[in-house]
Amino acid sequence: MRDSVKVKGSFRLNIVDPDGSIVGDSGWVENQITNEGFRDIVRLIGAISGSSAVTHAAIGTGTVPGAAATTLDGEQSVRAALTAATSSTSKAVLFTATFASANSFVTATKNIANIGLFPIVTAATGTLIAGNTFASSSCATNQDVNVSYALSFS
């Protein structure tokens, strides 16, 4: 008998004005899992040393990460801590995070266009696990960005 496991991910971003109104919505977009991301999944399943849990998200102004990418193109200076949720009957995990304007994740109005997931060692390290681009959206310094990122196994 032969079993196969597929990994699929998707994300959604909302840009939120100070009054709470949503002024930008990427809709759900499928992600690109990098080679290092697949290796981390194998490490988790095989209990191989050196694996890292996904703990942070980053947003950037760049392009789609390639399979061999280890960084997020145009990454902004602040990563957001993720909250992970799943259930015992689920084959998916939903990560959520907020890039708060109070944390100055953008220092001037930027056209954000990509997102990535990272295991974090320090605020500036960790190898890109998965990510992709979305329709570029203008984000001002007084706006928050809410992220939902799902990874599912089938």
Coordinates of N, CA, C and O in Angstrom, one line a residue:
M1 N 0.8 -1.2 0.0 CA 0.0 0.0 0.0 C 0.9 1.2 0.0 O 1.9 1.3 0.6
R2 N 0.5 2.3 -0.7 CA 1.2 3.5 -0.8 C 0.4 4.7 -0.4 O -0.7 4.9 -0.9
D3 N 0.9 5.5 0.5 CA 0.2 6.7 1.0 C 1.0 7.9 0.5 O 2.2 7.8 0.4
S4 N 0.3 8.9 0.2 CA 0.9 10.2 -0.1 C 0.3 11.3 0.7 O -0.9 11.3 1.0
V5 N 1.1 12.3 1.0 CA 0.7 13.4 1.8 C 1.0 14.7 0.9 O 2.1 14.8 0.4
K6 N 0.0 15.5 0.8 CA 0.2 16.8 0.1 C 0.1 17.9 1.1 O -0.8 17.8 2.0
V7 N 0.9 18.9 0.9 CA 0.8 20.1 1.8 C 0.3 21.3 0.9 O 0.8 21.5 -0.1
K8 N -0.7 21.9 1.4 CA -1.3 23.1 0.7 C -1.4 24.2 1.7 O -1.8 24.0 2.9
G9 N -1.1 25.4 1.3 CA -1.2 26.6 2.2 C -1.9 27.7 1.4 O -1.9 27.8 0.2
S10 N -2.5 28.6 2.2 CA -3.1 29.8 1.7 C -3.1 30.8 2.8 O -3.0 30.5 3.9
F11 N -3.3 32.1 2.3 CA -3.3 33.2 3.3 C -4.3 34.2 2.8 O -4.7 34.3 1.7
R12 N -4.6 35.1 3.8 CA -5.4 36.3 3.5 C -4.9 37.5 4.3 O -4.6 37.3 5.5
L13 N -4.8 38.6 3.8 CA -4.4 39.9 4.4 C -5.5 40.9 4.4 O -6.2 41.0 3.3
N14 N -5.7 41.6 5.5 CA -6.6 42.8 5.5 C -5.8 44.0 6.0 O -5.1 43.9 7.0
I15 N -5.9 45.1 5.3 CA -5.4 46.4 5.8 C -6.5 47.1 6.5 O -7.6 47.3 5.9
V16 N -6.2 47.5 7.7 CA -7.3 48.1 8.6 C -7.0 49.5 9.0 O -5.9 49.8 9.5
D17 N -7.9 50.4 8.7 CA -7.7 51.8 9.1 C -7.9 51.9 10.6 O -8.4 51.0 11.3
P18 N -7.4 53.1 11.2 CA -7.5 53.2 12.7 C -9.0 53.1 13.2 O -9.2 52.7 14.3
D19 N -10.0 53.4 12.4 CA -11.4 53.3 12.8 C -11.9 51.9 12.8 O -13.1 51.6 13.1
G20 N -11.1 50.9 12.3 CA -11.5 49.5 12.2 C -12.0 49.1 10.9 O -12.3 47.9 10.7
S21 N -12.2 50.0 9.9 CA -12.7 49.6 8.6 C -11.6 49.0 7.8 O -10.4 49.4 7.8
I22 N -12.0 48.0 7.0 CA -11.1 47.3 6.2 C -11.0 48.0 4.9 O -12.0 48.2 4.2
V23 N -9.8 48.4 4.5 CA -9.6 49.2 3.3 C -8.8 48.4 2.2 O -8.6 48.9 1.1
G24 N -8.3 47.2 2.6 CA -7.7 46.4 1.6 C -7.8 44.9 2.0 O -7.8 44.6 3.2
D25 N -8.1 44.0 1.0 CA -8.3 42.6 1.3 C -7.7 41.8 0.1 O -8.2 42.0 -1.0
S26 N -6.8 41.0 0.4 CA -6.1 40.2 -0.6 C -7.0 39.0 -1.1 O -6.8 38.5 -2.2
G27 N -8.0 38.6 -0.3 CA -8.8 37.4 -0.6 C -7.8 36.2 -0.3 O -6.7 36.5 0.1
W28 N -8.3 35.0 -0.4 CA -7.5 33.8 -0.1 C -6.6 33.5 -1.3 O -7.0 33.5 -2.4
V29 N -5.2 33.4 -1.0 CA -4.2 33.2 -2.1 C -3.4 32.0 -1.7 O -3.0 31.8 -0.5
E30 N -3.2 31.0 -2.6 CA -2.3 29.9 -2.3 C -0.9 30.3 -2.2 O -0.5 31.3 -2.8
N31 N -0.2 29.6 -1.3 CA 1.2 29.9 -1.1 C 2.2 29.0 -1.8 O 1.8 28.0 -2.5
Q32 N 3.5 29.4 -1.8 CA 4.6 28.6 -2.3 C 5.4 28.1 -1.1 O 5.8 28.9 -0.3
I33 N 5.5 26.8 -1.0 CA 6.3 26.2 0.0 C 7.7 26.0 -0.5 O 7.9 25.5 -1.6
T34 N 8.7 26.6 0.2 CA 10.1 26.5 -0.2 C 10.7 25.2 0.1 O 10.1 24.4 0.8
N35 N 11.8 25.0 -0.5 CA 12.6 23.7 -0.2 C 12.9 23.6 1.3 O 12.7 22.5 1.8
E36 N 13.3 24.6 1.9 CA 13.5 24.6 3.4 C 12.3 24.3 4.1 O 12.3 23.6 5.2
G37 N 11.1 24.8 3.7 CA 9.9 24.5 4.3 C 9.5 23.0 4.2 O 9.1 22.4 5.2
F38 N 9.8 22.4 3.1 CA 9.6 21.0 3.0 C 10.5 20.2 3.9 O 10.1 19.2 4.6
R39 N 11.8 20.7 4.0 CA 12.7 20.0 4.9 C 12.3 20.1 6.3 O 12.4 19.2 7.1
D40 N 11.7 21.3 6.7 CA 11.2 21.4 8.1 C 10.0 20.5 8.4 O 9.9 19.9 9.4
I41 N 9.2 20.3 7.4 CA 8.1 19.4 7.6 C 8.6 18.0 7.7 O 8.1 17.2 8.6
V42 N 9.6 17.6 6.9 CA 10.2 16.3 7.1 C 10.8 16.1 8.4 O 10.7 15.1 9.1
R43 N 11.5 17.2 8.9 CA 12.2 17.2 10.2 C 11.1 17.0 11.3 O 11.4 16.2 12.3
L44 N 10.0 17.6 11.2 CA 8.9 17.5 12.2 C 8.4 16.1 12.2 O 8.2 15.5 13.3
I45 N 8.1 15.5 11.1 CA 7.6 14.1 11.0 C 8.6 13.1 11.4 O 8.4 12.2 12.1
G46 N 9.9 13.3 11.0 CA 10.9 12.4 11.3 C 11.7 12.7 12.5 O 12.7 12.0 12.8
A47 N 11.3 13.7 13.3 CA 12.0 14.1 14.5 C 13.5 14.3 14.3 O 14.4 13.9 15.1
I48 N 13.8 14.9 13.1 CA 15.2 15.2 12.8 C 15.6 16.5 13.5 O 14.9 17.4 13.5
S49 N 16.8 16.5 14.0 CA 17.3 17.6 14.7 C 17.4 18.8 13.8 O 17.7 18.7 12.6
G50 N 17.3 20.0 14.4 CA 17.4 21.2 13.6 C 16.1 21.8 13.1 O 16.1 22.8 12.4
S51 N 15.0 21.1 13.4 CA 13.7 21.7 12.9 C 13.3 22.8 13.7 O 13.7 23.0 14.9
S52 N 12.4 23.7 13.2 CA 12.0 24.9 13.9 C 10.5 25.0 13.6 O 10.0 24.8 12.5
A53 N 9.8 25.4 14.7 CA 8.3 25.6 14.5 C 8.1 27.0 13.8 O 8.9 27.9 14.0
V54 N 7.0 27.0 13.1 CA 6.6 28.3 12.5 C 6.1 29.2 13.6 O 5.2 28.8 14.3
T55 N 6.7 30.4 13.7 CA 6.3 31.3 14.8 C 6.0 32.7 14.4 O 5.4 33.4 15.1
H56 N 6.5 33.1 13.2 CA 6.3 34.5 12.8 C 6.0 34.6 11.3 O 6.3 33.8 10.5
A57 N 5.4 35.8 11.0 CA 5.1 36.1 9.6 C 5.8 37.4 9.3 O 6.1 38.2 10.2
A58 N 6.1 37.6 8.0 CA 6.7 38.8 7.5 C 6.0 39.3 6.3 O 5.4 38.4 5.6
I59 N 5.9 40.5 6.1 CA 5.4 41.1 4.8 C 6.4 41.9 4.1 O 7.4 42.4 4.8
G60 N 6.3 42.0 2.8 CA 7.3 42.7 2.1 C 6.7 43.4 0.8 O 5.5 43.3 0.6
T61 N 7.6 44.0 0.1 CA 7.3 44.7 -1.1 C 7.7 44.0 -2.4 O 7.6 44.6 -3.4
G62 N 8.2 42.8 -2.3 CA 8.8 42.1 -3.4 C 8.0 41.1 -4.1 O 6.8 41.2 -4.2
T63 N 8.7 40.2 -4.7 CA 8.1 39.2 -5.6 C 7.8 37.9 -4.9 O 8.2 37.7 -3.7
V64 N 7.3 36.9 -5.7 CA 7.0 35.6 -5.2 C 8.3 34.9 -4.8 O 9.3 35.0 -5.6
P65 N 8.4 34.2 -3.7 CA 9.6 33.5 -3.3 C 9.7 32.3 -4.2 O 8.7 31.6 -4.5
G66 N 10.9 32.0 -4.7 CA 11.2 30.8 -5.5 C 11.3 29.6 -4.5 O 11.4 29.8 -3.3
A67 N 11.4 28.4 -5.1 CA 11.5 27.2 -4.3 C 12.7 27.2 -3.4 O 12.8 26.7 -2.3
A68 N 13.8 27.8 -3.9 CA 15.1 27.8 -3.2 C 15.3 29.1 -2.3 O 16.3 29.3 -1.7
A69 N 14.2 29.9 -2.2 CA 14.3 31.2 -1.4 C 14.5 30.9 0.0 O 13.9 29.9 0.6
T70 N 15.3 31.7 0.7 CA 15.5 31.6 2.2 C 15.1 32.9 2.9 O 15.0 32.9 4.1
T71 N 14.9 33.9 2.1 CA 14.4 35.2 2.6 C 13.2 35.7 1.8 O 12.9 35.2 0.7
L72 N 12.5 36.7 2.4 CA 11.4 37.3 1.7 C 11.9 38.6 1.0 O 12.4 39.5 1.7
D73 N 11.7 38.7 -0.3 CA 12.1 39.8 -1.1 C 11.4 41.1 -0.6 O 10.1 41.1 -0.4
G74 N 12.1 42.1 -0.3 CA 11.6 43.4 0.2 C 10.9 43.4 1.6 O 10.1 44.2 1.9
E75 N 11.4 42.4 2.4 CA 10.8 42.2 3.7 C 10.9 43.5 4.5 O 11.9 44.2 4.6
Q76 N 9.8 43.9 5.2 CA 9.8 45.1 6.1 C 10.4 44.7 7.4 O 10.6 43.5 7.7
S77 N 10.7 45.7 8.2 CA 11.6 45.5 9.3 C 11.1 44.8 10.5 O 11.8 44.3 11.4
V78 N 9.8 44.6 10.6 CA 9.2 44.0 11.8 C 8.4 42.8 11.4 O 7.5 42.8 10.6
R79 N 8.7 41.6 12.1 CA 7.9 40.4 11.9 C 6.8 40.3 13.0 O 7.0 40.9 14.1
A80 N 5.7 39.7 12.7 CA 4.6 39.6 13.6 C 4.6 38.2 14.2 O 4.7 37.2 13.4
A81 N 4.4 38.0 15.5 CA 4.3 36.7 16.1 C 2.9 36.1 15.7 O 1.9 36.8 15.6
L82 N 3.0 34.8 15.4 CA 1.8 34.1 15.0 C 1.1 33.4 16.2 O 1.8 32.9 17.1
T83 N -0.2 33.3 16.1 CA -1.0 32.4 17.0 C -1.5 31.3 16.1 O -2.0 31.5 15.0
A84 N -1.3 30.0 16.6 CA -1.6 28.9 15.8 C -2.9 28.2 16.4 O -2.9 28.1 17.7
A85 N -3.8 27.8 15.6 CA -5.0 27.1 16.1 C -5.3 25.9 15.2 O -5.2 26.0 14.0
T86 N -5.6 24.8 15.8 CA -6.1 23.6 15.1 C -6.9 22.8 16.0 O -7.1 23.1 17.2
S87 N -7.5 21.7 15.5 CA -8.3 20.8 16.4 C -7.8 19.4 16.2 O -7.1 19.1 15.3
S88 N -8.1 18.5 17.1 CA -7.7 17.2 17.1 C -8.2 16.4 15.9 O -7.7 15.4 15.5
T89 N -9.3 16.9 15.3 CA -9.8 16.2 14.1 C -9.4 16.9 12.8 O -9.8 16.5 11.7
S90 N -8.6 17.9 12.9 CA -8.2 18.7 11.7 C -6.9 18.3 11.1 O -6.0 17.8 11.9
K91 N -6.7 18.4 9.8 CA -5.4 18.2 9.2 C -4.9 19.5 8.7 O -4.1 19.6 7.8
A92 N -5.3 20.6 9.4 CA -4.8 21.9 9.0 C -4.5 22.7 10.3 O -5.0 22.4 11.3
V93 N -3.7 23.7 10.1 CA -3.4 24.7 11.1 C -3.6 26.1 10.6 O -3.3 26.4 9.4
L94 N -4.3 26.9 11.4 CA -4.5 28.3 11.0 C -3.7 29.2 11.8 O -3.8 29.2 13.1
F95 N -2.8 30.0 11.2 CA -2.0 30.9 11.9 C -2.7 32.3 11.7 O -3.1 32.6 10.6
T96 N -2.7 33.1 12.7 CA -3.1 34.5 12.6 C -2.1 35.4 13.3 O -1.4 35.0 14.2
A97 N -2.1 36.6 12.8 CA -1.2 37.7 13.3 C -1.7 39.0 12.9 O -2.5 39.2 12.0
T98 N -1.2 40.0 13.6 CA -1.5 41.4 13.3 C -0.2 42.2 13.2 O 0.6 42.1 14.2
F99 N 0.0 42.9 12.1 CA 1.1 43.8 12.0 C 0.5 45.1 12.5 O -0.3 45.8 11.7
A100 N 0.8 45.6 13.7 CA 0.2 46.7 14.3 C 1.0 48.0 13.9 O 2.2 48.0 14.0
S101 N 0.2 49.0 13.5 CA 0.9 50.3 13.2 C 1.7 50.8 14.3 O 2.7 51.5 14.1
A102 N 1.3 50.5 15.6 CA 2.1 51.0 16.8 C 3.5 50.4 16.8 O 4.3 50.9 17.5
N103 N 3.7 49.3 16.1 CA 5.0 48.6 16.0 C 5.9 49.1 14.9 O 6.9 48.6 14.6
S104 N 5.4 50.1 14.1 CA 6.1 50.7 13.0 C 6.7 49.7 12.0 O 7.8 49.7 11.6
F105 N 5.8 48.7 11.6 CA 6.3 47.7 10.6 C 6.5 48.3 9.3 O 7.3 47.8 8.5
V106 N 5.9 49.5 9.0 CA 6.3 50.3 7.8 C 6.6 51.7 8.4 O 5.9 52.2 9.2
T107 N 7.6 52.3 7.8 CA 8.0 53.6 8.3 C 7.5 54.8 7.4 O 7.7 55.9 7.7
A108 N 7.0 54.4 6.3 CA 6.4 55.3 5.3 C 5.3 54.5 4.5 O 5.4 53.2 4.6
T109 N 4.4 55.1 3.8 CA 3.4 54.4 3.1 C 4.2 53.5 2.1 O 5.1 53.9 1.4
K110 N 3.8 52.2 2.0 CA 4.4 51.2 1.2 C 3.4 50.4 0.4 O 2.3 50.3 0.9
N111 N 3.7 50.0 -0.8 CA 2.9 49.0 -1.5 C 3.4 47.6 -1.1 O 4.4 47.1 -1.6
I112 N 2.7 47.0 -0.2 CA 3.0 45.6 0.3 C 2.5 44.6 -0.8 O 1.4 44.9 -1.3
A113 N 3.3 43.6 -1.0 CA 2.9 42.7 -2.1 C 3.2 41.2 -1.8 O 2.9 40.4 -2.6
N114 N 3.9 40.9 -0.7 CA 4.2 39.5 -0.4 C 4.2 39.2 1.1 O 4.2 40.1 1.9
I115 N 4.1 37.9 1.4 CA 4.1 37.5 2.8 C 4.9 36.2 2.9 O 5.0 35.4 1.9
G116 N 5.4 35.9 4.0 CA 6.2 34.7 4.3 C 6.0 34.2 5.7 O 5.8 35.0 6.6
L117 N 6.2 32.9 5.9 CA 6.2 32.3 7.3 C 7.6 32.0 7.6 O 8.4 31.5 6.8
F118 N 8.0 32.2 8.9 CA 9.3 31.9 9.4 C 9.3 31.2 10.7 O 8.5 31.5 11.6
P119 N 10.3 30.4 11.0 CA 10.7 30.0 12.3 C 11.6 31.1 12.8 O 12.4 31.6 12.0
I120 N 11.5 31.5 14.1 CA 12.3 32.7 14.5 C 13.3 32.3 15.5 O 12.9 31.5 16.4
V121 N 14.5 32.7 15.4 CA 15.5 32.5 16.4 C 15.7 33.9 17.1 O 15.6 34.0 18.3
T122 N 15.9 34.9 16.2 CA 15.9 36.3 16.7 C 15.0 37.1 15.7 O 14.6 36.5 14.7
A123 N 14.8 38.3 16.0 CA 13.9 39.1 15.1 C 14.4 39.2 13.7 O 13.6 39.5 12.8
A124 N 15.6 39.0 13.4 CA 16.1 39.2 12.1 C 16.6 37.9 11.4 O 17.2 37.9 10.3
T125 N 16.3 36.7 12.1 CA 16.8 35.5 11.5 C 15.7 34.5 11.3 O 14.5 34.8 11.5
G126 N 16.0 33.3 10.8 CA 15.0 32.3 10.4 C 14.9 32.2 8.9 O 15.0 33.2 8.2
T127 N 14.7 31.0 8.4 CA 14.7 30.7 7.0 C 13.3 30.7 6.5 O 12.4 30.0 7.1
L128 N 13.0 31.3 5.4 CA 11.6 31.3 4.9 C 11.1 29.9 4.7 O 11.8 29.1 4.1
I129 N 9.9 29.6 5.2 CA 9.3 28.3 5.0 C 8.3 28.3 3.9 O 8.2 27.3 3.1
A130 N 7.5 29.3 3.8 CA 6.4 29.4 2.8 C 6.0 30.8 2.5 O 6.2 31.6 3.4
G131 N 5.5 31.1 1.4 CA 5.0 32.5 1.1 C 4.6 32.6 -0.3 O 4.6 31.7 -1.1
N132 N 4.1 33.8 -0.6 CA 3.6 34.1 -2.0 C 3.3 35.6 -2.1 O 3.4 36.3 -1.1
T133 N 2.9 36.0 -3.2 CA 2.5 37.4 -3.5 C 1.0 37.5 -3.5 O 0.3 36.5 -3.5
F134 N 0.5 38.7 -3.4 CA -0.9 39.1 -3.5 C -1.0 40.4 -4.3 O 0.1 41.0 -4.5
A135 N -2.1 40.8 -4.7 CA -2.3 42.1 -5.4 C -1.7 43.2 -4.5 O -2.2 43.3 -3.3
S136 N -0.8 43.9 -5.0 CA -0.1 45.0 -4.2 C -1.2 45.9 -3.6 O -2.1 46.3 -4.3
S137 N -1.0 46.2 -2.3 CA -1.9 47.1 -1.6 C -1.1 48.2 -0.9 O -0.1 47.9 -0.3
S138 N -1.6 49.4 -1.0 CA -0.9 50.5 -0.3 C -1.3 50.4 1.2 O -2.4 50.2 1.6
C139 N -0.2 50.6 2.0 CA -0.4 50.5 3.5 C 0.3 51.7 4.1 O 1.5 51.9 3.9
A140 N -0.5 52.5 4.8 CA 0.0 53.7 5.5 C 0.5 53.3 6.9 O 0.2 52.3 7.4
T141 N 1.3 54.2 7.4 CA 1.9 54.0 8.7 C 0.9 53.9 9.9 O 1.2 53.4 10.9
N142 N -0.3 54.4 9.7 CA -1.4 54.4 10.7 C -2.3 53.2 10.5 O -3.4 53.1 11.2
Q143 N -2.0 52.3 9.6 CA -2.9 51.2 9.4 C -2.3 49.9 9.9 O -1.1 49.7 9.9
D144 N -3.2 49.0 10.4 CA -2.8 47.6 10.8 C -3.0 46.7 9.6 O -3.7 46.9 8.7
V145 N -2.3 45.5 9.6 CA -2.5 44.5 8.7 C -2.8 43.2 9.4 O -1.9 42.8 10.3
N146 N -3.9 42.6 9.2 CA -4.3 41.4 9.9 C -4.1 40.2 8.9 O -4.4 40.4 7.7
V147 N -3.5 39.2 9.4 CA -3.1 38.0 8.5 C -3.8 36.8 9.0 O -3.8 36.5 10.2
S148 N -4.3 36.0 8.1 CA -4.7 34.6 8.4 C -4.0 33.7 7.4 O -4.0 34.0 6.2
Y149 N -3.3 32.7 7.8 CA -2.5 31.8 7.0 C -2.7 30.4 7.3 O -2.5 30.0 8.5
A150 N -3.2 29.6 6.4 CA -3.6 28.2 6.7 C -2.7 27.3 6.0 O -2.3 27.5 4.8
L151 N -2.2 26.2 6.6 CA -1.5 25.1 6.0 C -2.3 23.9 6.3 O -2.7 23.6 7.4
S152 N -2.6 23.1 5.2 CA -3.3 21.9 5.4 C -2.6 20.7 4.7 O -1.9 20.9 3.8
F153 N -2.9 19.6 5.3 CA -2.3 18.3 4.8 C -3.4 17.4 4.3 O -4.4 17.2 5.0
S154 N -3.2 16.8 3.2 CA -4.2 15.9 2.6 C -3.5 14.6 2.0 O -2.4 14.6 1.8

